[in-house]
C-alpha cells in the first residue's frame, strides 16, 4: 500500500467526521509519512508502522467521541444505499415543515390574543380619561355662574390640596429613600460583583480553561441584573420627575 | 511492555514532553517513542483529543523544508491537568512499588 492509497482508505473510514476535521487529521499523517521517508525509511515501512488500518480508524473516531460502530454504519449507508438516504432526508423535511406550521399557528393565536388585550386596555384608558376631562369642564363652566361663592370654596380646597400634596410628597420621598437603600444599592453592588466575575471568567476562558458556559451564564446574569436595576430606577425616579412636572 | 500499561501512561508522557517547549506532531511522536515503544498512529488521535479538550492549543509555523507545521502548545488548563496526572501517577506507582516490596519481603 502506498501513501495515497493509505490516506484514501483512511479517509473513507472517517466519513462521519466533517471535511475540515478529516483534512486536519489526514494532513498530520501525510506529514508524518513524508518526514519518515525523509529520515531514510521506505514508504511501505512508514505506513506499516501505523499498524492495522481499521484499528487506527477506531482510535481516531474514539478521540472525537464518535462511536466507531456508528461511523461504520454510516459508511455503509452512504456508499451502499442511496435510496434509503433520500427517504430519510424527505421524512426529516416533512417533519420540519409540520413543526414550522404548528409554530406559525401558535404564534398567530398568541399575537391575536395580545392585540385584543391591548385594544381592550386602550379603550378602558380612553373612557377613564374622557370621564375625568368632562368633570373638569363642567366645574369650569359652573365657575362664572356664581363667582363669589365658588371663590371661597376654591381657596379652601386649594389649602386642603397643598396639605395633602405635602403628605404625598413626604410619602413618596420615604418610598424613594427606602427603594434606594434596600433595592438600588444592593443591586448596584451585585451588578458590580457580576461584572468583576465576568471579567475573571473572560480571562480564564482566554487562558484556555473550560469555563465558556459559566461565562455566558454570568453575562446573562449581569445583563439581567442591569436591566432590573434600570427598571427599578425608572420606577422610583422616572415617575417622580413626571409628578414634579405636573405640580 | 504490557499494552494496557502503555495506554494508561501515554497521555502523561505526551503532556510532559510538551511542557518544556512547543512541538509539532512528528517531533512529539519521536520524543514519546524514546520513552515507550508505541504505535505511532495512536499518538495523533490523542493529540486531537487533548486539543479538543482545550489542554493543547495549536498554531502553524513555516518550516525550511516542506509545508508549514502544526505546533502544539500546553494551555494553563493543560498544565493543571498534567500536574494532576503526574501526582496521580506518583501516588499510584509508590503504592504499587510498596506492595511489591511487601510481597517480596514475606
mmCIF file of C-alpha atoms in Angstrom:
data_model
loop_
_atom_site.group_PDB
_atom_site.id
_atom_site.type_symbol
_atom_site.label_atom_id
_atom_site.label_comp_id
_atom_site.label_asym_id
_atom_site.label_seq_id
_atom_site.Cartn_x
_atom_site.Cartn_y
_atom_site.Cartn_z
ATOM 1 C CA UNK A 1 0.000 0.000 0.000
ATOM 2 C CA UNK A 2 1.452 3.355 -0.970
ATOM 3 C CA UNK A 3 0.897 6.677 0.733
ATOM 4 C CA UNK A 4 -2.057 7.889 -1.312
ATOM 5 C CA UNK A 5 -3.827 4.555 -1.018
ATOM 6 C CA UNK A 6 -3.323 4.571 2.719
ATOM 7 C CA UNK A 7 -4.625 8.137 3.120
ATOM 8 C CA UNK A 8 -7.563 7.455 0.816
ATOM 9 C CA UNK A 9 -8.716 4.347 2.643
ATOM 10 C CA UNK A 10 -8.272 6.086 5.988
ATOM 11 C CA UNK A 11 -10.419 8.972 4.742
ATOM 12 C CA UNK A 12 -13.117 6.506 3.670
ATOM 13 C CA UNK A 13 -13.295 5.195 7.214
ATOM 14 C CA UNK A 14 -13.566 8.698 8.673
ATOM 15 C CA UNK A 15 -16.528 9.851 6.556
ATOM 16 C CA UNK A 16 -18.543 10.536 9.695
ATOM 17 C CA UNK A 17 -16.274 13.482 10.552
ATOM 18 C CA UNK A 18 -16.729 16.790 8.773
ATOM 19 C CA UNK A 19 -14.402 17.689 5.896
ATOM 20 C CA UNK A 20 -12.254 20.131 7.821
ATOM 21 C CA UNK A 21 -11.519 17.735 10.687
ATOM 22 C CA UNK A 22 -10.785 14.971 8.203
ATOM 23 C CA UNK A 23 -8.326 17.105 6.271
ATOM 24 C CA UNK A 24 -6.765 18.177 9.555
ATOM 25 C CA UNK A 25 -6.000 14.701 10.846
ATOM 26 C CA UNK A 26 -5.021 13.363 7.404
ATOM 27 C CA UNK A 27 -2.521 16.182 6.913
ATOM 28 C CA UNK A 28 -0.832 15.091 10.151
ATOM 29 C CA UNK A 29 -0.487 11.543 8.855
ATOM 30 C CA UNK A 30 0.683 12.769 5.446
ATOM 31 C CA UNK A 31 3.364 14.911 7.072
ATOM 32 C CA UNK A 32 4.411 12.064 9.347
ATOM 33 C CA UNK A 33 4.923 9.732 6.384
ATOM 34 C CA UNK A 34 6.865 12.401 4.487
ATOM 35 C CA UNK A 35 9.197 13.040 7.403
ATOM 36 C CA UNK A 36 9.675 9.304 7.951
ATOM 37 C CA UNK A 37 10.671 8.919 4.301
ATOM 38 C CA UNK A 38 12.943 11.941 4.711
ATOM 39 C CA UNK A 39 14.726 10.195 7.580
ATOM 40 C CA UNK A 40 15.542 7.259 5.293
ATOM 41 C CA UNK A 41 12.629 4.859 5.784
ATOM 42 C CA UNK A 42 10.769 3.347 2.825
ATOM 43 C CA UNK A 43 7.171 4.377 2.173
ATOM 44 C CA UNK A 44 5.922 0.835 2.861
ATOM 45 C CA UNK A 45 7.681 0.629 6.211
ATOM 46 C CA UNK A 46 6.467 4.062 7.278
ATOM 47 C CA UNK A 47 2.857 3.046 6.616
ATOM 48 C CA UNK A 48 3.284 -0.339 8.259
ATOM 49 C CA UNK A 49 4.326 1.424 11.466
ATOM 50 C CA UNK A 50 0.743 2.625 11.804
ATOM 51 C CA UNK A 51 -0.458 -0.958 12.204
ATOM 52 C CA UNK A 52 -3.926 -2.133 11.250
ATOM 53 C CA UNK A 53 -5.929 0.497 9.357
ATOM 54 C CA UNK A 54 -9.270 -0.423 10.954
ATOM 55 C CA UNK A 55 -7.822 -0.229 14.463
ATOM 56 C CA UNK A 56 -6.356 3.161 13.629
ATOM 57 C CA UNK A 57 -9.704 4.470 12.353
ATOM 58 C CA UNK A 58 -11.415 3.227 15.526
ATOM 59 C CA UNK A 59 -8.775 5.001 17.599
ATOM 60 C CA UNK A 60 -9.282 8.291 15.726
ATOM 61 C CA UNK A 61 -13.070 8.166 15.938
ATOM 62 C CA UNK A 62 -12.763 7.373 19.637
ATOM 63 C CA UNK A 63 -10.738 10.560 20.085
ATOM 64 C CA UNK A 64 -13.649 12.528 18.621
ATOM 65 C CA UNK A 65 -16.064 10.749 20.983
ATOM 66 C CA UNK A 66 -17.737 9.157 17.961
ATOM 67 C CA UNK A 67 -18.966 5.610 18.340
ATOM 68 C CA UNK A 68 -16.869 3.700 15.759
ATOM 69 C CA UNK A 69 -19.852 1.412 15.100
ATOM 70 C CA UNK A 70 -21.923 4.425 14.062
ATOM 71 C CA UNK A 71 -19.137 5.521 11.737
ATOM 72 C CA UNK A 72 -19.129 2.109 10.072
ATOM 73 C CA UNK A 73 -22.910 2.000 9.655
ATOM 74 C CA UNK A 74 -22.926 5.447 8.127
ATOM 75 C CA UNK A 75 -20.122 4.440 5.844
ATOM 76 C CA UNK A 76 -22.257 1.526 4.603
ATOM 77 C CA UNK A 77 -25.348 3.694 4.250
ATOM 78 C CA UNK A 78 -23.554 6.434 2.354
ATOM 79 C CA UNK A 79 -21.927 4.095 -0.103
ATOM 80 C CA UNK A 80 -24.393 1.219 -0.169
ATOM 81 C CA UNK A 81 -27.944 2.605 -0.005
ATOM 82 C CA UNK A 82 -28.604 5.830 -1.833
ATOM 83 C CA UNK A 83 -32.407 5.293 -1.872
ATOM 84 C CA UNK A 84 -32.567 4.925 1.890
ATOM 85 C CA UNK A 85 -30.749 8.178 2.373
ATOM 86 C CA UNK A 86 -33.192 10.083 0.180
ATOM 87 C CA UNK A 87 -36.129 8.608 2.051
ATOM 88 C CA UNK A 88 -34.532 9.634 5.338
ATOM 89 C CA UNK A 89 -33.978 13.230 4.240
ATOM 90 C CA UNK A 90 -37.513 13.585 2.822
ATOM 91 C CA UNK A 91 -39.137 12.396 6.064
ATOM 92 C CA UNK A 92 -36.950 14.817 8.024
ATOM 93 C CA UNK A 93 -38.109 17.632 5.742
ATOM 94 C CA UNK A 94 -41.767 16.713 6.213
ATOM 95 C CA UNK A 95 -41.406 16.671 9.986
ATOM 96 C CA UNK A 96 -39.656 20.038 9.923
ATOM 97 C CA UNK A 97 -42.438 21.536 7.766
ATOM 98 C CA UNK A 98 -45.114 20.232 10.107
ATOM 99 C CA UNK A 99 -43.262 21.682 13.129
ATOM 100 C CA UNK A 100 -42.988 25.023 11.333
ATOM 101 C CA UNK A 101 -46.728 25.090 10.591
ATOM 102 C CA UNK A 102 -47.635 24.301 14.203
ATOM 103 C CA UNK A 103 -45.390 27.067 15.487
ATOM 104 C CA UNK A 104 -46.825 29.538 12.988
ATOM 105 C CA UNK A 105 -50.436 28.870 14.060
ATOM 106 C CA UNK A 106 -49.486 29.111 17.755
ATOM 107 C CA UNK A 107 -47.686 32.403 17.081
ATOM 108 C CA UNK A 108 -50.701 33.829 15.233
ATOM 109 C CA UNK A 109 -53.080 32.855 18.053
ATOM 110 C CA UNK A 110 -50.858 34.353 20.759
ATOM 111 C CA UNK A 111 -50.299 37.598 18.862
ATOM 112 C CA UNK A 112 -54.060 37.898 18.219
ATOM 113 C CA UNK A 113 -54.828 37.473 21.935
ATOM 114 C CA UNK A 114 -52.205 40.053 22.887
ATOM 115 C CA UNK A 115 -53.592 42.522 20.346
ATOM 116 C CA UNK A 116 -57.144 42.063 21.670
ATOM 117 C CA UNK A 117 -55.952 42.622 25.252
ATOM 118 C CA UNK A 118 -54.126 45.783 24.196
ATOM 119 C CA UNK A 119 -57.173 47.256 22.429
ATOM 120 C CA UNK A 120 -59.337 46.493 25.496
ATOM 121 C CA UNK A 121 -56.837 48.291 27.745
ATOM 122 C CA UNK A 122 -56.691 51.222 25.349
ATOM 123 C CA UNK A 123 -60.468 51.599 25.307
ATOM 124 C CA UNK A 124 -60.674 51.397 29.072
ATOM 125 C CA UNK A 125 -57.925 54.032 29.478
ATOM 126 C CA UNK A 126 -59.685 56.322 26.955
ATOM 127 C CA UNK A 127 -63.033 56.129 28.727
ATOM 128 C CA UNK A 128 -61.341 56.896 32.076
ATOM 129 C CA UNK A 129 -59.545 59.946 30.648
ATOM 130 C CA UNK A 130 -62.675 61.207 28.919
ATOM 131 C CA UNK A 131 -64.730 60.932 32.090
ATOM 132 C CA UNK A 132 -62.096 62.875 34.029
ATOM 133 C CA UNK A 133 -61.862 65.577 31.380
ATOM 134 C CA UNK A 134 -65.654 66.040 31.280
ATOM 135 C CA UNK A 135 -65.889 66.572 35.062
ATOM 136 C CA UNK A 136 -63.217 69.230 34.882
ATOM 137 C CA UNK A 137 -65.002 71.023 32.079
ATOM 138 C CA UNK A 138 -68.285 71.056 33.985
ATOM 139 C CA UNK A 139 -66.651 72.603 37.054
ATOM 140 C CA UNK A 140 -65.054 75.294 34.872
ATOM 141 C CA UNK A 141 -68.416 76.064 33.285
ATOM 142 C CA UNK A 142 -70.147 76.439 36.613
ATOM 143 C CA UNK A 143 -67.422 78.785 37.892
ATOM 144 C CA UNK A 144 -68.594 82.073 36.292
ATOM 145 C CA UNK A 145 -72.213 81.419 37.268
ATOM 146 C CA UNK A 146 -71.835 82.311 40.967
ATOM 147 C CA UNK A 147 -68.292 83.614 41.273
ATOM 148 C CA UNK A 148 -68.177 84.788 44.883
ATOM 149 C CA UNK A 149 -69.441 81.552 46.398
ATOM 150 C CA UNK A 150 -67.138 79.317 44.452
ATOM 151 C CA UNK A 151 -64.034 81.501 45.023
ATOM 152 C CA UNK A 152 -64.231 80.968 48.777
ATOM 153 C CA UNK A 153 -64.759 77.229 48.266
ATOM 154 C CA UNK A 154 -61.839 77.115 45.852
ATOM 155 C CA UNK A 155 -59.491 78.795 48.315
ATOM 156 C CA UNK A 156 -60.397 76.225 50.986
ATOM 157 C CA UNK A 157 -59.976 73.427 48.532
ATOM 158 C CA UNK A 158 -56.566 74.748 47.486
ATOM 159 C CA UNK A 159 -55.345 74.797 51.076
ATOM 160 C CA UNK A 160 -56.566 71.241 51.534
ATOM 161 C CA UNK A 161 -54.791 70.207 48.332
ATOM 162 C CA UNK A 162 -51.496 71.757 49.454
ATOM 163 C CA UNK A 163 -51.654 69.935 52.767
ATOM 164 C CA UNK A 164 -52.430 66.638 51.038
ATOM 165 C CA UNK A 165 -49.720 67.297 48.488
ATOM 166 C CA UNK A 166 -47.005 67.787 51.137
ATOM 167 C CA UNK A 167 -48.005 64.496 52.802
ATOM 168 C CA UNK A 168 -47.929 62.793 49.416
ATOM 169 C CA UNK A 169 -44.508 64.260 48.698
ATOM 170 C CA UNK A 170 -43.238 63.063 52.104
ATOM 171 C CA UNK A 171 -44.510 59.511 51.492
ATOM 172 C CA UNK A 172 -43.008 59.490 48.008
ATOM 173 C CA UNK A 173 -39.683 60.686 49.413
ATOM 174 C CA UNK A 174 -39.753 57.875 52.020
ATOM 175 C CA UNK A 175 -40.504 55.292 49.315
ATOM 176 C CA UNK A 176 -37.679 56.623 47.172
ATOM 177 C CA UNK A 177 -35.204 56.579 50.062
ATOM 178 C CA UNK A 178 -36.208 53.045 51.089
ATOM 179 C CA UNK A 179 -36.053 51.881 47.468
ATOM 180 C CA UNK A 180 -32.603 53.383 47.022
ATOM 181 C CA UNK A 181 -31.208 51.827 50.204
ATOM 182 C CA UNK A 182 -32.880 48.408 50.053
ATOM 183 C CA UNK A 183 -33.189 47.829 46.300
ATOM 184 C CA UNK A 184 -30.929 50.040 44.207
ATOM 185 C CA UNK A 185 -27.757 49.891 46.291
ATOM 186 C CA UNK A 186 -27.700 46.070 46.768
ATOM 187 C CA UNK A 187 -28.473 45.675 43.063
ATOM 188 C CA UNK A 188 -25.654 48.019 42.113
ATOM 189 C CA UNK A 189 -23.256 46.079 44.349
ATOM 190 C CA UNK A 190 -24.414 42.767 42.875
ATOM 191 C CA UNK A 191 -24.113 44.135 39.365
ATOM 192 C CA UNK A 192 -20.582 45.342 40.043
ATOM 193 C CA UNK A 193 -19.609 41.974 41.552
ATOM 194 C CA UNK A 194 -21.123 40.260 38.500
ATOM 195 C CA UNK A 195 -19.069 42.419 36.158
ATOM 196 C CA UNK A 196 -15.901 41.602 38.110
ATOM 197 C CA UNK A 197 -16.675 37.849 37.992
ATOM 198 C CA UNK A 198 -17.435 38.130 34.275
ATOM 199 C CA UNK A 199 -14.045 39.769 33.724
ATOM 200 C CA UNK A 200 -12.290 36.968 35.623
ATOM 201 C CA UNK A 201 -14.192 34.316 33.635
ATOM 202 C CA UNK A 202 -13.326 36.011 30.327
ATOM 203 C CA UNK A 203 -9.636 35.979 31.273
ATOM 204 C CA UNK A 204 -9.869 32.300 32.312
ATOM 205 C CA UNK A 205 -11.592 31.442 29.030
ATOM 206 C CA UNK A 206 -8.895 33.225 27.050
ATOM 207 C CA UNK A 207 -6.284 31.265 29.018
ATOM 208 C CA UNK A 208 -7.969 28.070 27.896
ATOM 209 C CA UNK A 209 -9.954 26.934 30.924
ATOM 210 C CA UNK A 210 -13.230 25.215 30.009
ATOM 211 C CA UNK A 211 -15.461 27.892 31.598
ATOM 212 C CA UNK A 212 -17.241 29.213 28.500
ATOM 213 C CA UNK A 213 -20.592 28.028 29.885
ATOM 214 C CA UNK A 214 -20.091 29.847 33.167
ATOM 215 C CA UNK A 215 -19.017 32.949 31.257
ATOM 216 C CA UNK A 216 -22.147 33.005 29.107
ATOM 217 C CA UNK A 217 -24.294 32.395 32.198
ATOM 218 C CA UNK A 218 -22.577 35.194 34.076
ATOM 219 C CA UNK A 219 -23.021 37.524 31.095
ATOM 220 C CA UNK A 220 -26.747 36.779 31.091
ATOM 221 C CA UNK A 221 -26.884 37.405 34.840
ATOM 222 C CA UNK A 222 -25.118 40.750 34.537
ATOM 223 C CA UNK A 223 -27.371 41.885 31.683
ATOM 224 C CA UNK A 224 -30.489 40.773 33.603
ATOM 225 C CA UNK A 225 -29.328 42.485 36.800
ATOM 226 C CA UNK A 226 -28.551 45.710 34.928
ATOM 227 C CA UNK A 227 -31.966 45.667 33.259
ATOM 228 C CA UNK A 228 -33.680 45.129 36.619
ATOM 229 C CA UNK A 229 -31.621 47.919 38.158
ATOM 230 C CA UNK A 230 -32.616 50.318 35.367
ATOM 231 C CA UNK A 231 -36.261 49.281 35.669
ATOM 232 C CA UNK A 232 -36.349 49.895 39.447
ATOM 233 C CA UNK A 233 -34.527 53.173 38.982
ATOM 234 C CA UNK A 234 -37.022 54.221 36.328
ATOM 235 C CA UNK A 235 -39.983 53.287 38.524
ATOM 236 C CA UNK A 236 -38.593 55.189 41.532
ATOM 237 C CA UNK A 237 -37.230 58.320 39.890
ATOM 238 C CA UNK A 238 -38.659 58.459 36.365
ATOM 239 C CA UNK A 239 -42.214 58.572 37.779
ATOM 240 C CA UNK A 240 -41.216 61.128 40.388
ATOM 241 C CA UNK A 241 -39.953 63.548 37.749
ATOM 242 C CA UNK A 242 -43.213 63.324 35.827
ATOM 243 C CA UNK A 243 -45.124 64.073 39.018
ATOM 244 C CA UNK A 244 -42.852 67.039 39.660
ATOM 245 C CA UNK A 245 -43.583 68.462 36.213
ATOM 246 C CA UNK A 246 -47.300 68.167 36.835
ATOM 247 C CA UNK A 247 -47.006 70.096 40.107
ATOM 248 C CA UNK B 1 5.853 -3.999 27.796
ATOM 249 C CA UNK B 2 2.194 -4.532 28.662
ATOM 250 C CA UNK B 3 -0.093 -2.733 26.156
ATOM 251 C CA UNK B 4 -2.534 -1.592 28.838
ATOM 252 C CA UNK B 5 0.299 -0.045 30.865
ATOM 253 C CA UNK B 6 1.429 1.885 27.798
ATOM 254 C CA UNK B 7 -2.035 3.112 27.017
ATOM 255 C CA UNK B 8 -2.533 4.407 30.537
ATOM 256 C CA UNK B 9 0.688 6.334 30.752
ATOM 257 C CA UNK B 10 0.843 7.649 27.167
ATOM 258 C CA UNK B 11 -1.175 10.765 27.934
ATOM 259 C CA UNK B 12 1.121 11.756 30.798
ATOM 260 C CA UNK B 13 4.236 11.290 28.671
ATOM 261 C CA UNK B 14 2.803 13.381 25.824
ATOM 262 C CA UNK B 15 1.881 16.176 28.233
ATOM 263 C CA UNK B 16 5.301 16.078 29.896
ATOM 264 C CA UNK B 17 7.085 16.195 26.515
ATOM 265 C CA UNK B 18 5.365 19.437 25.505
ATOM 266 C CA UNK B 19 5.918 21.119 28.877
ATOM 267 C CA UNK B 20 9.404 22.388 28.084
ATOM 268 C CA UNK B 21 8.793 23.728 24.583
ATOM 269 C CA UNK B 22 6.137 23.659 21.866
ATOM 270 C CA UNK B 23 6.493 20.744 19.429
ATOM 271 C CA UNK B 24 4.987 19.655 16.153
ATOM 272 C CA UNK B 25 3.391 16.243 15.748
ATOM 273 C CA UNK B 26 6.277 14.289 14.289
ATOM 274 C CA UNK B 27 8.746 15.689 16.796
ATOM 275 C CA UNK B 28 6.404 14.735 19.607
ATOM 276 C CA UNK B 29 5.971 11.196 18.287
ATOM 277 C CA UNK B 30 9.767 10.849 18.186
ATOM 278 C CA UNK B 31 10.091 12.146 21.738
ATOM 279 C CA UNK B 32 7.462 9.764 23.071
ATOM 280 C CA UNK B 33 8.945 6.819 21.166
ATOM 281 C CA UNK B 34 12.219 7.358 23.057
ATOM 282 C CA UNK B 35 10.425 6.597 26.336
ATOM 283 C CA UNK B 36 7.940 3.914 25.348
ATOM 284 C CA UNK B 37 7.639 1.820 22.239
ATOM 285 C CA UNK B 38 4.209 2.749 20.958
ATOM 286 C CA UNK B 39 2.286 2.593 17.676
ATOM 287 C CA UNK B 40 2.948 5.984 16.096
ATOM 288 C CA UNK B 41 -0.516 6.229 14.622
ATOM 289 C CA UNK B 42 -2.185 6.296 18.029
ATOM 290 C CA UNK B 43 -0.456 9.484 19.174
ATOM 291 C CA UNK B 44 -2.202 11.757 16.649
ATOM 292 C CA UNK B 45 -5.717 10.896 17.831
ATOM 293 C CA UNK B 46 -4.533 11.521 21.386
ATOM 294 C CA UNK B 47 -3.188 14.947 20.384
ATOM 295 C CA UNK B 48 -6.507 15.659 18.699
ATOM 296 C CA UNK B 49 -8.462 14.700 21.797
ATOM 297 C CA UNK B 50 -6.278 16.777 24.120
ATOM 298 C CA UNK B 51 -6.719 19.725 21.734
ATOM 299 C CA UNK B 52 -10.493 19.270 21.675
ATOM 300 C CA UNK B 53 -10.458 19.221 25.469
ATOM 301 C CA UNK B 54 -8.546 22.551 25.443
ATOM 302 C CA UNK B 55 -5.418 21.145 27.075
ATOM 303 C CA UNK B 56 -3.482 21.972 23.910
ATOM 304 C CA UNK B 57 -3.726 24.853 21.533
ATOM 305 C CA UNK B 58 -2.207 24.676 18.066
ATOM 306 C CA UNK B 59 -0.635 27.132 15.663
ATOM 307 C CA UNK B 60 1.036 26.823 12.259
ATOM 308 C CA UNK B 61 4.657 27.781 11.705
ATOM 309 C CA UNK B 62 6.601 27.763 8.445
ATOM 310 C CA UNK B 63 9.427 25.246 8.157
ATOM 311 C CA UNK B 64 12.528 25.384 5.996
ATOM 312 C CA UNK B 65 11.548 22.162 4.253
ATOM 313 C CA UNK B 66 8.022 21.151 3.252
ATOM 314 C CA UNK B 67 4.638 22.605 4.264
ATOM 315 C CA UNK B 68 4.032 24.584 7.491
ATOM 316 C CA UNK B 69 3.966 22.519 10.670
ATOM 317 C CA UNK B 70 1.304 22.451 13.323
ATOM 318 C CA UNK B 71 2.801 23.133 16.733
ATOM 319 C CA UNK B 72 1.192 22.052 19.985
ATOM 320 C CA UNK B 73 1.281 24.349 22.996
ATOM 321 C CA UNK B 74 0.215 23.394 26.528
ATOM 322 C CA UNK B 75 -2.540 25.712 27.865
ATOM 323 C CA UNK B 76 -2.937 26.725 31.514
ATOM 324 C CA UNK B 77 -5.680 24.098 31.827
ATOM 325 C CA UNK B 78 -3.263 21.605 30.264
ATOM 326 C CA UNK B 79 -0.603 22.420 32.854
ATOM 327 C CA UNK B 80 -3.114 21.827 35.667
ATOM 328 C CA UNK B 81 -4.217 18.564 34.076
ATOM 329 C CA UNK B 82 -0.617 17.434 33.639
ATOM 330 C CA UNK B 83 0.208 18.200 37.285
ATOM 331 C CA UNK B 84 -2.815 16.221 38.417
ATOM 332 C CA UNK B 85 -1.907 13.246 36.230
ATOM 333 C CA UNK B 86 1.690 13.372 37.461
ATOM 334 C CA UNK B 87 0.582 13.399 41.090
ATOM 335 C CA UNK B 88 -1.801 10.512 40.394
ATOM 336 C CA UNK B 89 0.983 8.534 38.758
ATOM 337 C CA UNK B 90 3.438 9.169 41.588
ATOM 338 C CA UNK B 91 0.959 8.089 44.239
ATOM 339 C CA UNK B 92 -0.110 5.096 42.204
ATOM 340 C CA UNK B 93 3.421 3.860 41.429
ATOM 341 C CA UNK B 94 4.536 4.421 45.031
ATOM 342 C CA UNK B 95 1.644 2.292 46.261
ATOM 343 C CA UNK B 96 2.284 -0.465 43.731
ATOM 344 C CA UNK B 97 6.045 -0.463 44.434
ATOM 345 C CA UNK B 98 5.380 -0.565 48.173
ATOM 346 C CA UNK B 99 3.076 -3.515 47.707
ATOM 347 C CA UNK B 100 5.628 -5.338 45.530
ATOM 348 C CA UNK B 101 8.305 -4.878 48.192
ATOM 349 C CA UNK B 102 5.917 -6.050 50.886
ATOM 350 C CA UNK B 103 5.110 -9.189 48.920
ATOM 351 C CA UNK B 104 8.787 -9.881 48.147
ATOM 352 C CA UNK B 105 9.690 -9.475 51.826
ATOM 353 C CA UNK B 106 7.258 -12.103 53.008
#
